[in-house]
Amino acid sequence: MIPASFDYVRVSSLDEALETLREQGEEAKVLAGGQSLLPLLRLRLAYPGTLVDLGRVEELRGVADRGDHVLIGAMTTHYDVVASPVVREHCPLVALATATVADPAVRHRGTFGGSLAHADPAGDLPAVALALDMEFVVRSAAGERVIPAADFFLDYLETALAPGEILTGVRVPKLGPGWGFHYEKFHRTAQAWAIVGVAAAVRRSGGVVEEARVALTNMGPTPVRATAVEQAVRGAEPGGNGGAAGGALRAAAERADEDTDPPADLHARPDYRRHLARVLTHRALLAAAG
Amino acid sequence: MTEQLDAGVVARQIKESDLLGGPGGGNEVGRARRRKEDARLVTGRTQWTDNIQLPGLLHVAFLRSPMAHARITRVDTSVARTQPGVVAVFSGADFAAEQGSLPCAWPVSEDIVIPDHPPMAVTEVRYAGEAVACVVATDRYKAADALDAIEIDYEPLDAVTDMTAALEDDSPKVHESGNKAFTWTFAQGDIDAAFRDAPVRVDRTYVQQRLIPSAMEPRAVVAQTDGDSFTLHSATQIPHILRVMLALTTGIPEHKLRVIAPDVGGGFGSKLQVTAEEVLCLLITRRLGKPVKWTESRSEGNLTVHHGRDQLQRISVAADADGRVRGVKVDLLADMGAYLMLVTPGVPLLGAFMYSGIYKMDAYDFTCTGVFTTKMPTDAYRGAGRPEATFAIERIMDELAAELGMDPIELRRRNWIGHTEFPYTTICGLTYDSGNYEAATDRALALFGYDKLRAEQADRRERDDPVQLGIGVSTYTEMCGLAPSRVLGSLSYGAGGWEHASVRVLPTGKVEVVTGTSPHGQGHETAWSQIVADALGVPFEDVAVIHGDTSSSHKGMDTYGSRSLVVGGVAVVQACEKVKEKAKQVAAHLMEASPDDVEFSRGEFRVRGTGTSRTIQEVALATFAAHDLPDGFEPRLDADATFDPDNFSFPHGTHLCAVEVDTETGATRIRSYVAVDDVGNVVNPLIVEGQVHGGIAQGIAQALFEEAVHDADGNLLTTTMADYLLPSAADLPAYTTDRTETPATTNPLGVKGVGEAGTIASTPAVVNAIVDALRPYGVRDVPMPCTPERVWRALGPARTTKSTDGGLS
Amino acid sequence: MPRISVTVDGIRYDEEVEPRLLLVHFLRDRLGKTGTPIGCDTSNCGACTVLLDGRSAKSCSVLAVQADGCDIVTIEGLAAGESWHPMQKAFHEEHALQCGYCTPGMIMAAIDLLHDDPDPSEEDIREGLEGNLCRCTGYCTIVRAVRRAAREMSQEQEGAAAS
């Protein structure tokens, strides 16, 4: 199918982008990698007046080690995120999950910031952002503000980004030593969206779980932080699978679907998603607790 | 392992004499020749219909009904006509006087109702996606834009998407005549006696979900006229049938209509159709006098390329205590969709004779009811009726084995036709000419490691492993090589099943073959070259194959139903024989010998017992010069042949599938897959393997992934490839394939056809494996596609009692 | 209307394009580069895959304007005259195509795959080609072809290094 007409402005700097957005007003939409937007345009599910193409804004691209956190530029492609030694070393969960996004050709064009700003709860990155307490750096003509992940995802495909604001980068806190990570994605075919996904980070000390971060993909209109699991798993001893210790992880995972509102769609009904959330959370915890 | 095959007629090397019945055979047939077709396909120098650019070409876009069932109350195209680049806008009313009705060539019964099927809806739409208007514009973008400016008001009518509901008295009616399209029955033997007092009886209901064929190339049509005659390029499997049908539908005289199928990107039955868009593009070009192109988008195609399967099968089997099958009863509902298209009602009939599979039995009873619903019509999809039948019989054989506590292979052995019993006339009245189920099964069991996998299965069951192992068996046969014209006639099909070929030797000794088959991925250019190379003793490279254009290939029945080699390939052989006979006359004359003393071998005519010879190339040049030919000899080395088979062909084989089912998530992983097929003699093993692989993949896809889903209002929910899940390389296993070769006895090549075998075989193998894995949990069926959720639901309460610690549900 | 300059298969084109023009339509309808086909609307099938500045991209999900200044290689630009790229040869040798409609995209994706991993396992190949759908082959021969091309390309490289 064929997109409806729109105007197009390619900007070469962030300032120019902000200025263009201000001029164009509500009709304007930011074009990042276009891997979510182009199919929507082709199916005529979106009719933007103007696309503001950030593709040549070099300042939004790249990964930087900022001491206590890693800054991933919004226009960094998934491919570059996965390939980044900094990401691999300091935010392996980001690398793991990003490697499961779509397919290689899409990962060459699709961007880290674009995926997050699209805020599809079935996407893999929003849950990871939530689990890791990422911070979203946002610019507008009025200046910069930082939005914690917990406040960023408001509803289905809806974020805290205000009109005229552009996501410039995402700060991923470094978690330090002792952490294990896993992203458990469950889908029907390699290309299909996750029916449910679980992003887990677990810190162990002396064989005991000291802290865990768990967030769920596609268990509601936004990614969901599984706080009940995080609390319940604290103090567990994941020494082996199936024994009393493994049982503690499983018991904690049983609470994965608390406070979720999973969707009903072609690929799964809510009760099955709840069940999967519990099973997959257990698996993610086991893997992350290594 | 080959020694286990002694019982079989396993001949992997094809003997030349077996093929052509004489010393003329070369060694091309049986060789894994790389394909001639590939050169243009791997370099992008293709001729897809959408590639065609013509001076002044206009683009057509169709507006499609957003509702499954509605009355059209108002159409206003005035604003659309004023849009930039728009040349014309038409609605159904504009075509009403000339568009006719899309043809149904298979009125299967006396009671059949064939509703009028206007290519563009005029007063009422009966499925979502039906064309209601179109724009003709200077480019495809402008055509798409102007669709938004067409105004149509609908008065919604009730949809009916479920066949059982459609047969209720108070159901919304798809057509005024009601929702029953036809009833067709067949019975043989005393079915009541077979079921009366039967020690064992199994009854099951299986749902053949609706599928979207999803050939990779979307449909496309280019229509043009020079003011006198018309040329239609279409991404079709059936240029010849299409020409006849379009002539009958549009009134354009057949001799003024040329149909061309250029490179066609897959079909699987979906391009075996006379489509609304083909008719409408012709009408538009006739009206405007200008060339037009229409190319569908994938989401448009998911809505409006005919769908496949969609049957509800109630099947019962009666057996003796030792497992001997006494009889099979089938009560079938077949969803026609909203209209009867080219062979819509015939699809279930193609399965009607296959419910006895490879088994002997005393009685068989079959009833099929065709049902109208407010959905896209169904029609042929790879296997067309036979996969459905094979699924049902192979699934219920596994159920019967479970009921008897018998190994499913053993149950099959007790019932199948022994290799010494061929030719064998089945309870369905078909005569299977040849086969060796023992050999194929033994080979498959050996390759699969059946006993070892059974041991592992027992171990996992014992350990209550959350990942259970299941083994699925499918010992299938199918009838293909469509088809003997007399049989088609007896089944009320509107045409015959012959195929045509012309072979001409050019002055330089090169050979052109014109075939009535219409390949779209099957490699006929290569395989026919191999056949001709052997028959005429010319180099493989010296043969060119011409196809797919009714002006150069004037006669044909096209490609579907695994018929091309079995019928069309044989026609090529027969034409070659005639050419050879003519060449022999010339050669004898040149050598001043009697034709009776001349023998032919590997491209050379030789006077028996002498050193005198002439090559076929020399004979060709002499014939061209025509200076010195036998008296009365017509100076040409060409011949036509039209072959009409006496019987279908019956490939068979044994497919074994091992799956691991995660009882916690319901996920299925295919652990190993073995297929041993017997497709008779093989012209090109590379092509055969490719057909088997692709067929297996499509059958697995039905078992695990694919389903066209409608909501209660009849809207298709799986309109894109993001929702209708086709497996990628990452979703499918590697297959272990092998062959046994039991030549067909009904054609001189000994071939049986291979296009559909894999698809027919694999679906029940996979589902049998999944059910086998879950049997300890009391599971007797998982509806297709066996998604993780469906497996999980099938486990039901059992998963809490059998799962590792009971904490999961 | 924006003006773009792109190099496609070694030829530079300067064209005015509507912003909404998809790269694949630019290639096919404007430049007549019909070797790259279109199979879907949602970037699932991968038939339209090209190399965009050296990396695989689905040309149905890129606007022509986004490709301004870029270097594009399509299936038509792989061979040097009639001397095919090793991946084209391997697809032919292993019978990794039937109807051939997915083939251009599959070959481009496979070349990209070897770019990152010159010696992929069967599993790597299957995962690496997850964005390209084929309806004919069942993929086994495609996997074989990529393995064959990988071997031949590494031998070519060794040969080049030795000489």
PDB file of C-alpha atoms in Angstrom, chain B residues 122-331:
ATOM      1  CA  VAL B 122     -23.520  -3.524  -7.681  1.00  0.00           C
ATOM      2  CA  THR B 123     -26.233  -3.761  -5.041  1.00  0.00           C
ATOM      3  CA  GLU B 124     -24.921  -5.955  -2.263  1.00  0.00           C
ATOM      4  CA  VAL B 125     -21.557  -6.967  -0.821  1.00  0.00           C
ATOM      5  CA  ARG B 126     -21.140 -10.414   0.687  1.00  0.00           C
ATOM      6  CA  TYR B 127     -17.613 -10.416   2.023  1.00  0.00           C
ATOM      7  CA  ALA B 128     -15.230  -7.802   3.371  1.00  0.00           C
ATOM      8  CA  GLY B 129     -12.862  -6.811   0.607  1.00  0.00           C
ATOM      9  CA  GLU B 130     -15.273  -7.254  -2.299  1.00  0.00           C
ATOM     10  CA  ALA B 131     -14.534  -4.615  -4.945  1.00  0.00           C
ATOM     11  CA  VAL B 132     -17.140  -1.830  -4.975  1.00  0.00           C
ATOM     12  CA  ALA B 133     -15.448   0.857  -7.077  1.00  0.00           C
ATOM     13  CA  CYS B 134     -12.179   1.647  -8.747  1.00  0.00           C
ATOM     14  CA  VAL B 135     -10.009   4.564  -9.742  1.00  0.00           C
ATOM     15  CA  VAL B 136      -7.958   4.756 -12.908  1.00  0.00           C
ATOM     16  CA  ALA B 137      -5.154   7.298 -12.588  1.00  0.00           C
ATOM     17  CA  THR B 138      -1.837   8.275 -14.078  1.00  0.00           C
ATOM     18  CA  ASP B 139       0.189   6.629 -11.355  1.00  0.00           C
ATOM     19  CA  ARG B 140      -0.371   4.212  -8.517  1.00  0.00           C
ATOM     20  CA  TYR B 141       0.007   6.864  -5.821  1.00  0.00           C
ATOM     21  CA  LYS B 142      -2.686   9.101  -7.274  1.00  0.00           C
ATOM     22  CA  ALA B 143      -4.973   6.132  -7.803  1.00  0.00           C
ATOM     23  CA  ALA B 144      -4.606   5.184  -4.143  1.00  0.00           C
ATOM     24  CA  ASP B 145      -5.287   8.760  -3.033  1.00  0.00           C
ATOM     25  CA  ALA B 146      -8.487   9.128  -4.990  1.00  0.00           C
ATOM     26  CA  LEU B 147      -9.993   6.021  -3.384  1.00  0.00           C
ATOM     27  CA  ASP B 148     -10.374   8.102  -0.219  1.00  0.00           C
ATOM     28  CA  ALA B 149     -12.649  10.514  -2.110  1.00  0.00           C
ATOM     29  CA  ILE B 150     -15.217   7.934  -3.227  1.00  0.00           C
ATOM     30  CA  GLU B 151     -18.340   8.031  -1.100  1.00  0.00           C
ATOM     31  CA  ILE B 152     -20.353   4.885  -0.580  1.00  0.00           C
ATOM     32  CA  ASP B 153     -23.216   4.380   1.833  1.00  0.00           C
ATOM     33  CA  TYR B 154     -23.966   0.911   3.065  1.00  0.00           C
ATOM     34  CA  GLU B 155     -26.957  -0.511   4.849  1.00  0.00           C
ATOM     35  CA  PRO B 156     -25.389  -3.176   7.037  1.00  0.00           C
ATOM     36  CA  LEU B 157     -26.787  -6.687   6.842  1.00  0.00           C
ATOM     37  CA  ASP B 158     -26.051  -9.497   9.266  1.00  0.00           C
ATOM     38  CA  ALA B 159     -22.910 -11.467   8.649  1.00  0.00           C
ATOM     39  CA  VAL B 160     -22.622 -15.191   9.108  1.00  0.00           C
ATOM     40  CA  THR B 161     -19.152 -16.630   9.441  1.00  0.00           C
ATOM     41  CA  ASP B 162     -19.774 -20.020  10.987  1.00  0.00           C
ATOM     42  CA  MET B 163     -20.956 -22.903   8.816  1.00  0.00           C
ATOM     43  CA  THR B 164     -23.052 -24.598  11.453  1.00  0.00           C
ATOM     44  CA  ALA B 165     -24.790 -21.321  12.242  1.00  0.00           C
ATOM     45  CA  ALA B 166     -25.262 -20.659   8.545  1.00  0.00           C
ATOM     46  CA  LEU B 167     -27.260 -23.892   8.205  1.00  0.00           C
ATOM     47  CA  GLU B 168     -29.690 -22.904  10.975  1.00  0.00           C
ATOM     48  CA  ASP B 169     -33.122 -21.856   9.742  1.00  0.00           C
ATOM     49  CA  ASP B 170     -32.883 -18.407  11.288  1.00  0.00           C
ATOM     50  CA  SER B 171     -29.421 -17.641   9.960  1.00  0.00           C
ATOM     51  CA  PRO B 172     -28.825 -14.490   7.960  1.00  0.00           C
ATOM     52  CA  LYS B 173     -28.933 -15.484   4.319  1.00  0.00           C
ATOM     53  CA  VAL B 174     -25.858 -14.911   2.175  1.00  0.00           C
ATOM     54  CA  HIS B 175     -27.982 -15.405  -0.928  1.00  0.00           C
ATOM     55  CA  GLU B 176     -31.735 -15.396  -1.270  1.00  0.00           C
ATOM     56  CA  SER B 177     -31.694 -19.086  -2.066  1.00  0.00           C
ATOM     57  CA  GLY B 178     -30.228 -19.822   1.347  1.00  0.00           C
ATOM     58  CA  ASN B 179     -26.867 -20.856   2.629  1.00  0.00           C
ATOM     59  CA  LYS B 180     -26.671 -24.396   1.338  1.00  0.00           C
ATOM     60  CA  ALA B 181     -24.690 -24.548  -1.897  1.00  0.00           C
ATOM     61  CA  PHE B 182     -24.939 -28.282  -2.546  1.00  0.00           C
ATOM     62  CA  THR B 183     -24.943 -31.737  -1.067  1.00  0.00           C
ATOM     63  CA  TRP B 184     -22.764 -34.431  -2.539  1.00  0.00           C
ATOM     64  CA  THR B 185     -22.684 -37.999  -1.375  1.00  0.00           C
ATOM     65  CA  PHE B 186     -20.732 -41.130  -2.111  1.00  0.00           C
ATOM     66  CA  ALA B 187     -21.075 -44.570  -0.579  1.00  0.00           C
ATOM     67  CA  GLN B 188     -19.568 -47.963  -1.184  1.00  0.00           C
ATOM     68  CA  GLY B 189     -20.043 -51.164   0.766  1.00  0.00           C
ATOM     69  CA  ASP B 190     -22.450 -51.769   3.633  1.00  0.00           C
ATOM     70  CA  ILE B 191     -21.552 -49.014   6.065  1.00  0.00           C
ATOM     71  CA  ASP B 192     -24.225 -50.019   8.585  1.00  0.00           C
ATOM     72  CA  ALA B 193     -22.866 -53.521   8.709  1.00  0.00           C
ATOM     73  CA  ALA B 194     -19.349 -52.189   9.172  1.00  0.00           C
ATOM     74  CA  PHE B 195     -20.363 -50.103  12.159  1.00  0.00           C
ATOM     75  CA  ARG B 196     -22.958 -52.468  13.625  1.00  0.00           C
ATOM     76  CA  ASP B 197     -21.434 -54.343  16.558  1.00  0.00           C
ATOM     77  CA  ALA B 198     -17.981 -53.073  15.689  1.00  0.00           C
ATOM     78  CA  PRO B 199     -15.742 -53.849  18.661  1.00  0.00           C
ATOM     79  CA  VAL B 200     -14.090 -50.469  18.381  1.00  0.00           C
ATOM     80  CA  ARG B 201     -15.436 -47.220  17.119  1.00  0.00           C
ATOM     81  CA  VAL B 202     -13.809 -43.805  17.191  1.00  0.00           C
ATOM     82  CA  ASP B 203     -15.619 -40.571  16.367  1.00  0.00           C
ATOM     83  CA  ARG B 204     -13.858 -37.284  15.962  1.00  0.00           C
ATOM     84  CA  THR B 205     -14.478 -33.795  14.653  1.00  0.00           C
ATOM     85  CA  TYR B 206     -11.629 -31.945  13.041  1.00  0.00           C
ATOM     86  CA  VAL B 207     -11.502 -28.345  11.946  1.00  0.00           C
ATOM     87  CA  GLN B 208      -9.515 -27.484   8.853  1.00  0.00           C
ATOM     88  CA  GLN B 209      -8.885 -23.868   9.559  1.00  0.00           C
ATOM     89  CA  ARG B 210      -9.101 -21.293   6.806  1.00  0.00           C
ATOM     90  CA  LEU B 211      -5.730 -20.506   5.250  1.00  0.00           C
ATOM     91  CA  ILE B 212      -4.389 -17.677   3.135  1.00  0.00           C
ATOM     92  CA  PRO B 213      -2.201 -19.141   0.382  1.00  0.00           C
ATOM     93  CA  SER B 214       0.324 -16.269   0.489  1.00  0.00           C
ATOM     94  CA  ALA B 215       2.319 -16.770  -2.685  1.00  0.00           C
ATOM     95  CA  MET B 216       5.214 -14.350  -2.378  1.00  0.00           C
ATOM     96  CA  GLU B 217       4.313 -12.449  -5.518  1.00  0.00           C
ATOM     97  CA  PRO B 218       1.108 -10.491  -5.009  1.00  0.00           C
ATOM     98  CA  ARG B 219      -1.320 -10.688  -7.926  1.00  0.00           C
ATOM     99  CA  ALA B 220      -0.904  -8.206 -10.756  1.00  0.00           C
ATOM    100  CA  VAL B 221      -2.670  -7.609 -14.051  1.00  0.00           C
ATOM    101  CA  VAL B 222      -1.762  -5.552 -17.117  1.00  0.00           C
ATOM    102  CA  ALA B 223      -4.429  -5.209 -19.802  1.00  0.00           C
ATOM    103  CA  GLN B 224      -4.012  -3.528 -23.172  1.00  0.00           C
ATOM    104  CA  THR B 225      -5.725  -3.295 -26.522  1.00  0.00           C
ATOM    105  CA  ASP B 226      -4.724  -2.208 -29.999  1.00  0.00           C
ATOM    106  CA  GLY B 227      -8.319  -1.408 -30.839  1.00  0.00           C
ATOM    107  CA  ASP B 228      -8.975  -4.824 -32.268  1.00  0.00           C
ATOM    108  CA  SER B 229      -7.624  -7.412 -29.927  1.00  0.00           C
ATOM    109  CA  PHE B 230      -6.639  -7.574 -26.289  1.00  0.00           C
ATOM    110  CA  THR B 231      -3.581  -8.738 -24.376  1.00  0.00           C
ATOM    111  CA  LEU B 232      -3.720  -9.558 -20.708  1.00  0.00           C
ATOM    112  CA  HIS B 233      -0.630 -10.178 -18.613  1.00  0.00           C
ATOM    113  CA  SER B 234      -1.511 -11.754 -15.318  1.00  0.00           C
ATOM    114  CA  ALA B 235       0.263 -13.382 -12.400  1.00  0.00           C
ATOM    115  CA  THR B 236      -1.713 -16.542 -13.039  1.00  0.00           C
ATOM    116  CA  GLN B 237      -1.120 -20.287 -13.004  1.00  0.00           C
ATOM    117  CA  ILE B 238      -3.634 -20.795 -15.801  1.00  0.00           C
ATOM    118  CA  PRO B 239      -3.167 -18.589 -18.867  1.00  0.00           C
ATOM    119  CA  HIS B 240      -4.984 -21.064 -21.107  1.00  0.00           C
ATOM    120  CA  ILE B 241      -7.998 -21.671 -18.923  1.00  0.00           C
ATOM    121  CA  LEU B 242      -8.092 -17.963 -18.154  1.00  0.00           C
ATOM    122  CA  ARG B 243      -8.292 -17.070 -21.832  1.00  0.00           C
ATOM    123  CA  VAL B 244     -11.272 -19.340 -22.427  1.00  0.00           C
ATOM    124  CA  MET B 245     -13.050 -18.185 -19.306  1.00  0.00           C
ATOM    125  CA  LEU B 246     -12.392 -14.492 -19.921  1.00  0.00           C
ATOM    126  CA  ALA B 247     -13.682 -14.845 -23.463  1.00  0.00           C
ATOM    127  CA  LEU B 248     -16.854 -16.445 -22.144  1.00  0.00           C
ATOM    128  CA  THR B 249     -17.244 -13.878 -19.357  1.00  0.00           C
ATOM    129  CA  THR B 250     -16.444 -10.642 -21.189  1.00  0.00           C
ATOM    130  CA  GLY B 251     -17.621 -11.535 -24.663  1.00  0.00           C
ATOM    131  CA  ILE B 252     -14.215 -10.708 -26.130  1.00  0.00           C
ATOM    132  CA  PRO B 253     -13.823 -13.392 -28.807  1.00  0.00           C
ATOM    133  CA  GLU B 254     -11.268 -15.989 -27.836  1.00  0.00           C
ATOM    134  CA  HIS B 255      -9.138 -15.344 -30.919  1.00  0.00           C
ATOM    135  CA  LYS B 256      -8.987 -11.639 -30.054  1.00  0.00           C
ATOM    136  CA  LEU B 257      -7.640 -12.298 -26.589  1.00  0.00           C
ATOM    137  CA  ARG B 258      -4.071 -13.203 -25.770  1.00  0.00           C
ATOM    138  CA  VAL B 259      -3.193 -14.128 -22.189  1.00  0.00           C
ATOM    139  CA  ILE B 260       0.366 -14.135 -20.929  1.00  0.00           C
ATOM    140  CA  ALA B 261       1.651 -15.478 -17.640  1.00  0.00           C
ATOM    141  CA  PRO B 262       5.173 -14.019 -17.489  1.00  0.00           C
ATOM    142  CA  ASP B 263       7.374 -14.896 -14.522  1.00  0.00           C
ATOM    143  CA  VAL B 264       4.923 -15.826 -11.805  1.00  0.00           C
ATOM    144  CA  GLY B 265       6.020 -15.778  -8.194  1.00  0.00           C
ATOM    145  CA  GLY B 266       4.374 -18.839  -6.762  1.00  0.00           C
ATOM    146  CA  GLY B 267       0.751 -19.878  -6.767  1.00  0.00           C
ATOM    147  CA  PHE B 268      -0.035 -22.920  -4.607  1.00  0.00           C
ATOM    148  CA  GLY B 269      -3.515 -22.879  -6.126  1.00  0.00           C
ATOM    149  CA  SER B 270      -4.166 -19.243  -5.335  1.00  0.00           C
ATOM    150  CA  LYS B 271      -3.485 -18.228  -8.928  1.00  0.00           C
ATOM    151  CA  LEU B 272      -5.702 -20.997 -10.274  1.00  0.00           C
ATOM    152  CA  GLN B 273      -8.574 -18.591 -10.581  1.00  0.00           C
ATOM    153  CA  VAL B 274     -10.476 -16.268 -12.842  1.00  0.00           C
ATOM    154  CA  THR B 275     -10.404 -13.155 -10.727  1.00  0.00           C
ATOM    155  CA  ALA B 276     -12.603 -10.092 -10.548  1.00  0.00           C
ATOM    156  CA  GLU B 277      -9.563  -7.914 -11.129  1.00  0.00           C
ATOM    157  CA  GLU B 278      -8.629  -9.697 -14.356  1.00  0.00           C
ATOM    158  CA  VAL B 279     -12.126  -9.233 -15.739  1.00  0.00           C
ATOM    159  CA  LEU B 280     -12.375  -5.628 -14.588  1.00  0.00           C
ATOM    160  CA  CYS B 281      -8.982  -4.611 -15.981  1.00  0.00           C
ATOM    161  CA  LEU B 282     -10.055  -5.984 -19.351  1.00  0.00           C
ATOM    162  CA  LEU B 283     -13.324  -4.076 -19.168  1.00  0.00           C
ATOM    163  CA  ILE B 284     -11.534  -0.882 -18.179  1.00  0.00           C
ATOM    164  CA  THR B 285      -9.039  -1.132 -21.011  1.00  0.00           C
ATOM    165  CA  ARG B 286     -11.872  -1.882 -23.417  1.00  0.00           C
ATOM    166  CA  ARG B 287     -13.726   1.196 -22.233  1.00  0.00           C
ATOM    167  CA  LEU B 288     -10.787   3.601 -22.115  1.00  0.00           C
ATOM    168  CA  GLY B 289      -8.774   2.173 -24.988  1.00  0.00           C
ATOM    169  CA  LYS B 290      -5.683   2.574 -22.858  1.00  0.00           C
ATOM    170  CA  PRO B 291      -3.374   0.100 -21.139  1.00  0.00           C
ATOM    171  CA  VAL B 292      -3.963  -0.378 -17.421  1.00  0.00           C
ATOM    172  CA  LYS B 293      -2.102  -2.054 -14.608  1.00  0.00           C
ATOM    173  CA  TRP B 294      -3.294  -3.239 -11.244  1.00  0.00           C
ATOM    174  CA  THR B 295      -0.985  -4.621  -8.587  1.00  0.00           C
ATOM    175  CA  GLU B 296      -2.395  -5.765  -5.315  1.00  0.00           C
ATOM    176  CA  SER B 297      -0.911  -4.932  -1.967  1.00  0.00           C
ATOM    177  CA  ARG B 298      -0.386  -7.768   0.484  1.00  0.00           C
ATOM    178  CA  SER B 299      -3.183  -6.613   2.758  1.00  0.00           C
ATOM    179  CA  GLU B 300      -5.513  -6.384  -0.229  1.00  0.00           C
ATOM    180  CA  GLY B 301      -4.395  -9.880  -1.204  1.00  0.00           C
ATOM    181  CA  ASN B 302      -5.022 -11.357   2.219  1.00  0.00           C
ATOM    182  CA  LEU B 303      -8.606 -10.149   1.886  1.00  0.00           C
ATOM    183  CA  THR B 304      -9.258 -11.081  -1.721  1.00  0.00           C
ATOM    184  CA  VAL B 305      -7.013 -13.857  -2.974  1.00  0.00           C
ATOM    185  CA  HIS B 306      -9.177 -16.922  -2.550  1.00  0.00           C
ATOM    186  CA  HIS B 307      -8.636 -18.682   0.732  1.00  0.00           C
ATOM    187  CA  GLY B 308      -7.962 -22.362   1.294  1.00  0.00           C
ATOM    188  CA  ARG B 309      -9.278 -25.245   3.443  1.00  0.00           C
ATOM    189  CA  ASP B 310     -12.053 -24.210   5.904  1.00  0.00           C
ATOM    190  CA  GLN B 311     -13.843 -27.472   6.440  1.00  0.00           C
ATOM    191  CA  LEU B 312     -15.487 -29.112   9.407  1.00  0.00           C
ATOM    192  CA  GLN B 313     -14.929 -32.858   9.340  1.00  0.00           C
ATOM    193  CA  ARG B 314     -16.943 -35.341  11.328  1.00  0.00           C
ATOM    194  CA  ILE B 315     -15.251 -38.676  10.848  1.00  0.00           C
ATOM    195  CA  SER B 316     -15.928 -42.075  12.369  1.00  0.00           C
ATOM    196  CA  VAL B 317     -14.008 -45.293  12.037  1.00  0.00           C
ATOM    197  CA  ALA B 318     -15.170 -48.772  12.979  1.00  0.00           C
ATOM    198  CA  ALA B 319     -12.629 -51.508  13.596  1.00  0.00           C
ATOM    199  CA  ASP B 320     -12.230 -55.028  14.835  1.00  0.00           C
ATOM    200  CA  ALA B 321     -10.476 -55.682  18.107  1.00  0.00           C
ATOM    201  CA  ASP B 322      -7.271 -56.566  16.284  1.00  0.00           C
ATOM    202  CA  GLY B 323      -7.275 -53.177  14.626  1.00  0.00           C
ATOM    203  CA  ARG B 324      -8.637 -54.172  11.231  1.00  0.00           C
ATOM    204  CA  VAL B 325     -10.591 -51.237   9.877  1.00  0.00           C
ATOM    205  CA  ARG B 326     -14.158 -52.117   8.898  1.00  0.00           C
ATOM    206  CA  GLY B 327     -15.392 -48.813   7.627  1.00  0.00           C
ATOM    207  CA  VAL B 328     -15.099 -45.040   7.608  1.00  0.00           C
ATOM    208  CA  LYS B 329     -17.896 -42.476   7.665  1.00  0.00           C
ATOM    209  CA  VAL B 330     -17.368 -38.824   6.856  1.00  0.00           C
ATOM    210  CA  ASP B 331     -19.788 -35.961   7.206  1.00  0.00           C
TER     211      ASP B 331
END
